[in-house]
């Protein structure tokens, strides 16, 4: 379903929208969002927020990383519950794809997240369980996406082995944006 013509739908991007996006995402995710905040505050990630009639109703945190090709990662995507099923998630993801202009796109999720699976499948993404991938491919993509708590990766643009043929920036990114944040959340340092 698409929002009615009577509703003014717009999407804005920019790091200045981080706090607004975090408020929206906090309502959609029951887990720590510190990873999302860190990737934006470190100057790697960006923010997109969808508005209806000037009210923020959805948000996405995304970033690009160089592997064998440029990969745009849909890191966190959330639409407020009252606005789901209206095509806003698709609009948000398509806008981010256009903004990134990458060679490939990825999103990780849990196997039981039927909404995410439906969203990304409807946009031409192919789902892979982490266990289906070659170990080297899985390691590169896990570091590039911080998808350790998820069961699956959805990819568009390139197959997993081609995308992970070169680890590119995955090692450094995985350490800074995944592992060190994980340690901080556990108050290890």
Short mmCIF file of C-alpha atoms in Angstrom, two decimals, residues 10-162:
data_model
loop_
_atom_site.label_atom_id
_atom_site.label_comp_id
_atom_site.label_asym_id
_atom_site.label_seq_id
_atom_site.Cartn_x
_atom_site.Cartn_y
_atom_site.Cartn_z
CA UNK A 10 9.18 13.18 2.16
CA UNK A 11 12.58 11.75 3.02
CA UNK A 12 15.51 13.72 4.35
CA UNK A 13 19.06 12.49 4.76
CA UNK A 14 21.85 13.79 6.91
CA UNK A 15 23.77 13.07 10.07
CA UNK A 16 21.99 15.95 11.80
CA UNK A 17 18.92 13.66 11.92
CA UNK A 18 20.68 11.09 14.13
CA UNK A 19 18.82 11.80 17.38
CA UNK A 20 15.48 11.80 15.59
CA UNK A 21 16.33 8.52 13.87
CA UNK A 22 17.47 6.97 17.15
CA UNK A 23 14.12 7.83 18.76
CA UNK A 24 12.26 6.11 15.90
CA UNK A 25 14.57 3.09 15.81
CA UNK A 26 14.34 2.65 19.59
CA UNK A 27 10.63 1.95 19.11
CA UNK A 28 11.34 -0.67 16.44
CA UNK A 29 14.32 -2.47 17.99
CA UNK A 30 14.45 -4.13 21.36
CA UNK A 31 18.23 -4.36 21.35
CA UNK A 32 21.12 -1.94 21.77
CA UNK A 33 21.31 0.79 19.16
CA UNK A 34 24.76 1.94 20.21
CA UNK A 35 26.20 0.36 17.05
CA UNK A 36 23.98 2.61 14.89
CA UNK A 37 24.90 5.75 16.82
CA UNK A 38 28.61 4.94 16.71
CA UNK A 39 28.79 4.33 12.96
CA UNK A 40 27.21 7.74 12.33
CA UNK A 41 29.18 9.63 14.99
CA UNK A 42 32.41 8.13 13.62
CA UNK A 43 31.60 9.77 10.27
CA UNK A 44 31.09 6.48 8.41
CA UNK A 45 27.33 6.15 8.43
CA UNK A 46 24.47 8.37 7.43
CA UNK A 47 20.81 8.78 8.31
CA UNK A 48 17.56 8.86 6.35
CA UNK A 49 14.21 9.77 7.90
CA UNK A 50 10.80 9.45 6.25
CA UNK A 51 8.16 12.03 7.16
CA UNK A 52 4.39 12.06 6.61
CA UNK A 53 2.87 15.52 6.79
CA UNK A 54 6.02 16.69 8.59
CA UNK A 55 5.93 13.95 11.24
CA UNK A 56 8.87 11.51 11.38
CA UNK A 57 7.56 7.95 10.97
CA UNK A 58 10.55 5.89 9.86
CA UNK A 59 14.33 5.92 9.80
CA UNK A 60 17.36 4.14 8.46
CA UNK A 61 21.03 4.15 9.42
CA UNK A 62 23.25 3.13 6.50
CA UNK A 63 26.87 3.21 5.41
CA UNK A 64 29.14 2.24 2.53
CA UNK A 65 32.23 0.07 2.82
CA UNK A 66 34.78 -0.99 0.22
CA UNK A 67 35.17 -4.76 -0.22
CA UNK A 68 35.83 -6.27 -3.67
CA UNK A 69 33.23 -3.67 -4.69
CA UNK A 70 31.44 -0.81 -2.95
CA UNK A 71 28.85 -2.22 -0.53
CA UNK A 72 26.03 -0.13 0.95
CA UNK A 73 24.75 -1.62 4.19
CA UNK A 74 21.19 -1.02 5.37
CA UNK A 75 22.29 -1.15 9.01
CA UNK A 76 19.06 -0.34 10.88
CA UNK A 77 15.67 0.22 9.23
CA UNK A 78 12.50 0.93 11.18
CA UNK A 79 9.01 2.24 10.53
CA UNK A 80 6.76 3.17 13.45
CA UNK A 81 4.18 0.44 13.98
CA UNK A 82 1.16 2.62 13.12
CA UNK A 83 2.68 3.37 9.68
CA UNK A 84 3.79 -0.11 8.64
CA UNK A 85 2.31 -1.78 5.58
CA UNK A 86 2.13 1.48 3.60
CA UNK A 87 5.21 1.02 1.43
CA UNK A 88 7.32 3.42 3.50
CA UNK A 89 10.04 0.83 4.15
CA UNK A 90 10.40 0.25 0.41
CA UNK A 91 10.52 3.99 -0.21
CA UNK A 92 13.18 4.41 2.46
CA UNK A 93 15.35 1.53 1.19
CA UNK A 94 15.08 2.70 -2.44
CA UNK A 95 16.05 6.22 -1.40
CA UNK A 96 19.09 4.92 0.46
CA UNK A 97 20.07 2.78 -2.54
CA UNK A 98 19.91 5.87 -4.73
CA UNK A 99 21.89 7.91 -2.18
CA UNK A 100 24.61 5.25 -1.83
CA UNK A 101 24.98 4.48 -5.54
CA UNK A 102 26.98 1.36 -4.63
CA UNK A 103 27.76 -1.80 -6.59
CA UNK A 104 26.01 -4.00 -4.04
CA UNK A 105 23.62 -3.66 -1.11
CA UNK A 106 23.21 -5.69 2.08
CA UNK A 107 20.98 -6.05 5.10
CA UNK A 108 21.24 -8.58 7.90
CA UNK A 109 18.32 -9.87 9.93
CA UNK A 110 17.10 -12.75 12.02
CA UNK A 111 15.41 -15.65 10.30
CA UNK A 112 12.14 -14.95 12.12
CA UNK A 113 11.91 -11.30 11.00
CA UNK A 114 9.24 -11.84 8.35
CA UNK A 115 8.79 -8.12 7.71
CA UNK A 116 12.48 -7.60 6.85
CA UNK A 117 12.53 -10.75 4.74
CA UNK A 118 9.45 -9.61 2.80
CA UNK A 119 10.79 -6.07 2.37
CA UNK A 120 14.20 -7.00 1.02
CA UNK A 121 12.94 -9.92 -1.08
CA UNK A 122 10.37 -7.63 -2.72
CA UNK A 123 13.21 -5.29 -3.73
CA UNK A 124 15.26 -8.00 -5.44
CA UNK A 125 17.55 -8.98 -2.57
CA UNK A 126 18.51 -12.63 -2.19
CA UNK A 127 18.65 -14.11 1.30
CA UNK A 128 21.48 -16.33 2.53
CA UNK A 129 21.82 -18.01 5.89
CA UNK A 130 25.27 -17.36 7.33
CA UNK A 131 25.90 -21.12 7.48
CA UNK A 132 25.34 -21.48 3.71
CA UNK A 133 28.26 -19.22 2.88
CA UNK A 134 31.89 -20.24 2.52
CA UNK A 135 33.77 -19.50 5.71
CA UNK A 136 35.98 -16.77 4.20
CA UNK A 137 32.96 -15.11 2.56
CA UNK A 138 30.98 -15.28 5.80
CA UNK A 139 33.87 -13.82 7.82
CA UNK A 140 34.32 -10.84 5.47
CA UNK A 141 30.59 -10.10 5.30
CA UNK A 142 30.10 -10.44 9.06
CA UNK A 143 32.89 -7.93 9.69
CA UNK A 144 31.51 -5.59 7.03
CA UNK A 145 27.95 -5.67 8.41
CA UNK A 146 28.34 -6.35 12.16
CA UNK A 147 25.68 -9.01 11.54
CA UNK A 148 26.81 -11.27 14.36
CA UNK A 149 23.44 -11.27 16.15
CA UNK A 150 21.58 -12.07 12.93
CA UNK A 151 21.00 -15.35 11.10
CA UNK A 152 20.86 -14.10 7.53
CA UNK A 153 22.19 -11.60 5.06
CA UNK A 154 20.21 -10.20 2.14
CA UNK A 155 22.28 -9.11 -0.85
CA UNK A 156 21.55 -7.28 -4.07
CA UNK A 157 23.91 -6.47 -6.92
CA UNK A 158 26.63 -9.10 -6.48
CA UNK A 159 26.76 -12.68 -5.21
CA UNK A 160 28.41 -13.19 -1.80
CA UNK A 161 31.65 -14.78 -3.02
CA UNK A 162 32.27 -12.03 -5.60
#
